[in-house]
Amino acid sequence: YGSAHSPLKYTFYYARRGIGHLCDKLLQECKEAGCKVELNWELESATVRDGKAYSITSAGGDVQKGFDVLVNTVPITTLNSALDRDDLNTDLRFRSMVFCYLDVPVPELDNFHWIYFPEAEYSFQRITDFSHFNADMTKEGHTGLCAEIACFEEDELWSMDDAQIVEKTIKELLASGLLKSAEGIKG
């Protein structure tokens, strides 16, 4: 991908059973390499010294120290409020994500697997077309679409029911020109 004209620009490889399979394989490799992996561990506080994680404390009072490397996967807002520092931005807010999945009775919608929508008239910011990922991800003659909708919990969209979100997403996809018809689409 060294230039806009790279011969690999239109080549895309994806894990046969989806991103979850990739994560499972990464976890397995980490454990085999001797990494300690803690799942479902609720972060209460974290201490940083000289720019490195010194200790973390769980909501249950469990304290962990002595890391070679600490990999954080909690939302940045959670980490920010757990750190014992005065120089952090306290205005960070967690923005939720609504995923609207559609089964569309066409083999593919476009040449691209991800399409971004920066325009304010669309509630979604990105569409994923699963027909480009793998034969195991969609049924024959259909594509699966995922509309990614970022919103705050106080936004109107957050309190819509699934049917309303599906209807709104289909209407906006029709307006964008990406969908040509709503016939046969299931959400």
Tab-separated table of C-alpha atoms in Angstrom:
chain	number	residue	atom	x	y	z
A	1	TYR	CA	0.000	0.000	0.000
A	2	GLY	CA	2.990	2.272	-0.536
A	3	SER	CA	1.124	4.395	-3.065
A	4	ALA	CA	-2.406	5.082	-4.215
A	5	HIS	CA	-1.659	2.857	-7.215
A	6	SER	CA	-0.456	-0.170	-5.249
A	7	PRO	CA	-1.359	-3.487	-6.918
A	8	LEU	CA	-2.592	-4.718	-3.508
A	9	LYS	CA	-5.031	-1.845	-3.055
A	10	TYR	CA	-8.039	-3.957	-4.039
A	11	THR	CA	-6.908	-7.184	-2.349
A	12	PHE	CA	-8.468	-8.054	0.970
A	13	TYR	CA	-8.000	-11.139	3.125
A	14	TYR	CA	-10.195	-11.864	6.106
A	15	ALA	CA	-10.343	-14.597	8.758
A	16	ARG	CA	-12.600	-17.385	7.510
A	17	ARG	CA	-14.763	-17.406	10.657
A	18	GLY	CA	-14.636	-13.644	11.295
A	19	ILE	CA	-12.772	-11.327	13.662
A	20	GLY	CA	-13.664	-13.397	16.739
A	21	HIS	CA	-11.588	-16.286	15.363
A	22	LEU	CA	-8.633	-13.926	14.992
A	23	CYS	CA	-8.996	-12.822	18.641
A	24	ASP	CA	-9.279	-16.434	19.845
A	25	LYS	CA	-6.108	-17.347	17.956
A	26	LEU	CA	-4.267	-14.317	19.389
A	27	LEU	CA	-5.333	-15.309	22.918
A	28	GLN	CA	-4.096	-18.861	22.340
A	29	GLU	CA	-0.712	-17.637	21.033
A	30	CYS	CA	-0.322	-15.233	23.975
A	31	LYS	CA	-1.032	-17.976	26.513
A	32	GLU	CA	1.393	-20.349	24.772
A	33	ALA	CA	4.058	-17.608	24.981
A	34	GLY	CA	3.569	-17.401	28.761
A	35	CYS	CA	1.400	-14.292	28.970
A	36	LYS	CA	-0.994	-13.957	31.888
A	37	VAL	CA	-4.444	-13.062	30.584
A	38	GLU	CA	-7.160	-11.762	32.913
A	39	LEU	CA	-10.696	-11.700	31.527
A	40	ASN	CA	-13.752	-10.063	33.122
A	41	TRP	CA	-11.543	-8.009	35.419
A	42	GLU	CA	-13.243	-4.701	36.289
A	43	LEU	CA	-10.704	-1.882	36.622
A	44	GLU	CA	-11.140	0.353	39.677
A	45	SER	CA	-7.848	2.248	39.736
A	46	ALA	CA	-4.460	2.340	38.029
A	47	THR	CA	-1.120	3.791	39.100
A	48	VAL	CA	1.415	5.010	36.565
A	49	ARG	CA	5.057	5.748	37.453
A	50	ASP	CA	7.608	7.106	35.001
A	51	GLY	CA	5.166	6.670	32.132
A	52	LYS	CA	4.585	2.945	32.801
A	53	ALA	CA	1.822	0.970	34.476
A	54	TYR	CA	2.869	0.286	38.054
A	55	SER	CA	-0.257	-1.297	39.532
A	56	ILE	CA	-3.921	-1.868	38.819
A	57	THR	CA	-6.719	-2.576	41.270
A	58	SER	CA	-9.969	-4.358	40.460
A	59	ALA	CA	-13.400	-3.368	41.732
A	60	GLY	CA	-13.121	-6.388	44.058
A	61	GLY	CA	-9.849	-5.099	45.582
A	62	ASP	CA	-7.449	-7.432	43.722
A	63	VAL	CA	-4.118	-5.617	43.129
A	64	GLN	CA	-1.788	-6.578	40.262
A	65	LYS	CA	1.826	-5.293	39.984
A	66	GLY	CA	5.100	-6.061	38.260
A	67	PHE	CA	4.194	-5.912	34.590
A	68	ASP	CA	6.624	-6.286	31.714
A	69	VAL	CA	3.831	-5.042	29.455
A	70	LEU	CA	0.228	-4.233	30.287
A	71	VAL	CA	-2.313	-4.276	27.453
A	72	ASN	CA	-5.433	-2.257	28.171
A	73	THR	CA	-8.727	-3.001	26.414
A	74	VAL	CA	-11.130	-0.985	28.579
A	75	PRO	CA	-12.800	2.118	27.118
A	76	ILE	CA	-10.557	5.185	27.377
A	77	THR	CA	-13.187	6.894	29.551
A	78	THR	CA	-12.929	4.062	32.109
A	79	LEU	CA	-9.133	4.162	32.044
A	80	ASN	CA	-9.121	7.953	32.317
A	81	SER	CA	-11.259	7.936	35.459
A	82	ALA	CA	-9.214	5.078	36.993
A	83	LEU	CA	-5.829	6.806	36.639
A	84	ASP	CA	-4.459	8.622	39.694
A	85	ARG	CA	-3.330	11.721	37.811
A	86	ASP	CA	-4.443	15.346	37.926
A	87	ASP	CA	-3.441	16.267	34.362
A	88	LEU	CA	-6.068	14.198	32.518
A	89	ASN	CA	-8.952	15.432	30.409
A	90	THR	CA	-12.037	14.908	32.564
A	91	ASP	CA	-14.439	15.944	29.768
A	92	LEU	CA	-14.176	12.626	27.917
A	93	ARG	CA	-17.545	10.948	27.334
A	94	PHE	CA	-18.193	7.390	26.235
A	95	ARG	CA	-20.037	7.250	22.937
A	96	SER	CA	-22.104	4.134	22.420
A	97	MET	CA	-22.402	2.198	19.176
A	98	VAL	CA	-25.555	0.740	17.666
A	99	PHE	CA	-25.057	-1.909	14.993
A	100	CYS	CA	-27.873	-2.419	12.493
A	101	TYR	CA	-27.484	-5.684	10.553
A	102	LEU	CA	-29.341	-6.186	7.291
A	103	ASP	CA	-29.748	-9.239	5.064
A	104	VAL	CA	-29.904	-7.830	1.518
A	105	PRO	CA	-30.925	-10.133	-1.364
A	106	VAL	CA	-28.125	-9.099	-3.760
A	107	PRO	CA	-24.663	-10.704	-4.154
A	108	GLU	CA	-22.864	-7.427	-3.282
A	109	LEU	CA	-23.682	-3.723	-3.094
A	110	ASP	CA	-20.416	-2.144	-4.113
A	111	ASN	CA	-16.772	-2.907	-4.908
A	112	PHE	CA	-15.706	-1.991	-1.372
A	113	HIS	CA	-16.137	-3.829	1.898
A	114	TRP	CA	-16.236	-0.628	3.992
A	115	ILE	CA	-17.963	2.562	2.927
A	116	TYR	CA	-17.769	5.703	5.057
A	117	PHE	CA	-20.548	8.288	5.342
A	118	PRO	CA	-19.272	11.565	6.812
A	119	GLU	CA	-22.461	13.469	5.928
A	120	ALA	CA	-24.648	14.551	8.859
A	121	GLU	CA	-27.849	13.484	7.062
A	122	TYR	CA	-27.016	9.813	7.708
A	123	SER	CA	-27.214	8.358	11.188
A	124	PHE	CA	-24.527	5.762	10.354
A	125	GLN	CA	-20.868	6.558	9.832
A	126	ARG	CA	-19.769	3.343	8.154
A	127	ILE	CA	-21.318	0.429	6.286
A	128	THR	CA	-19.668	-2.987	6.112
A	129	ASP	CA	-20.582	-5.227	3.154
A	130	PHE	CA	-19.873	-8.806	4.282
A	131	SER	CA	-19.989	-10.230	0.741
A	132	HIS	CA	-16.332	-9.153	0.420
A	133	PHE	CA	-15.188	-10.985	3.523
A	134	ASN	CA	-15.811	-14.663	2.946
A	135	ALA	CA	-18.284	-17.152	1.551
A	136	ASP	CA	-19.014	-18.385	5.079
A	137	MET	CA	-20.143	-14.904	6.181
A	138	THR	CA	-23.207	-14.584	3.883
A	139	LYS	CA	-25.710	-16.874	2.227
A	140	GLU	CA	-25.494	-17.356	-1.518
A	141	GLY	CA	-27.001	-14.521	-3.537
A	142	HIS	CA	-27.203	-12.278	-0.471
A	143	THR	CA	-24.945	-9.880	1.323
A	144	GLY	CA	-24.987	-8.921	4.946
A	145	LEU	CA	-24.663	-5.251	5.761
A	146	CYS	CA	-23.760	-3.689	9.066
A	147	ALA	CA	-24.517	-0.005	9.617
A	148	GLU	CA	-22.424	1.441	12.456
A	149	ILE	CA	-24.270	4.206	14.305
A	150	ALA	CA	-22.409	6.139	17.006
A	151	CYS	CA	-24.629	7.886	19.532
A	152	PHE	CA	-24.897	8.935	23.135
A	153	GLU	CA	-27.334	7.167	25.440
A	154	GLU	CA	-29.441	10.317	25.706
A	155	ASP	CA	-29.857	10.533	21.891
A	156	GLU	CA	-33.245	9.689	20.368
A	157	LEU	CA	-31.768	6.835	18.330
A	158	TRP	CA	-30.511	5.042	21.454
A	159	SER	CA	-34.082	4.561	22.705
A	160	MET	CA	-35.563	3.448	19.366
A	161	ASP	CA	-36.614	-0.185	19.097
A	162	ASP	CA	-34.906	-2.503	16.617
A	163	ALA	CA	-37.647	-2.203	13.973
A	164	GLN	CA	-37.400	1.603	13.996
A	165	ILE	CA	-33.607	1.494	13.633
A	166	VAL	CA	-33.868	-0.976	10.732
A	167	GLU	CA	-36.504	1.180	9.005
A	168	LYS	CA	-34.444	4.356	9.473
A	169	THR	CA	-31.258	2.681	8.214
A	170	ILE	CA	-32.935	1.267	5.095
A	171	LYS	CA	-34.520	4.664	4.331
A	172	GLU	CA	-31.126	6.405	4.641
A	173	LEU	CA	-29.353	3.750	2.540
A	174	LEU	CA	-31.978	4.241	-0.182
A	175	ALA	CA	-31.465	8.029	-0.018
A	176	SER	CA	-27.687	7.544	-0.302
A	177	GLY	CA	-28.108	5.521	-3.496
A	178	LEU	CA	-26.258	2.519	-2.092
A	179	LEU	CA	-29.498	0.508	-1.902
A	180	LYS	CA	-31.624	0.462	-5.041
A	181	SER	CA	-34.656	-1.198	-3.439
A	182	ALA	CA	-35.906	-2.176	0.013
A	183	GLU	CA	-37.607	-5.304	-1.329
A	184	GLY	CA	-36.677	-8.496	0.532
A	185	ILE	CA	-34.378	-6.792	3.050
A	186	LYS	CA	-34.517	-8.185	6.570
A	187	GLY	CA	-33.077	-6.538	9.662
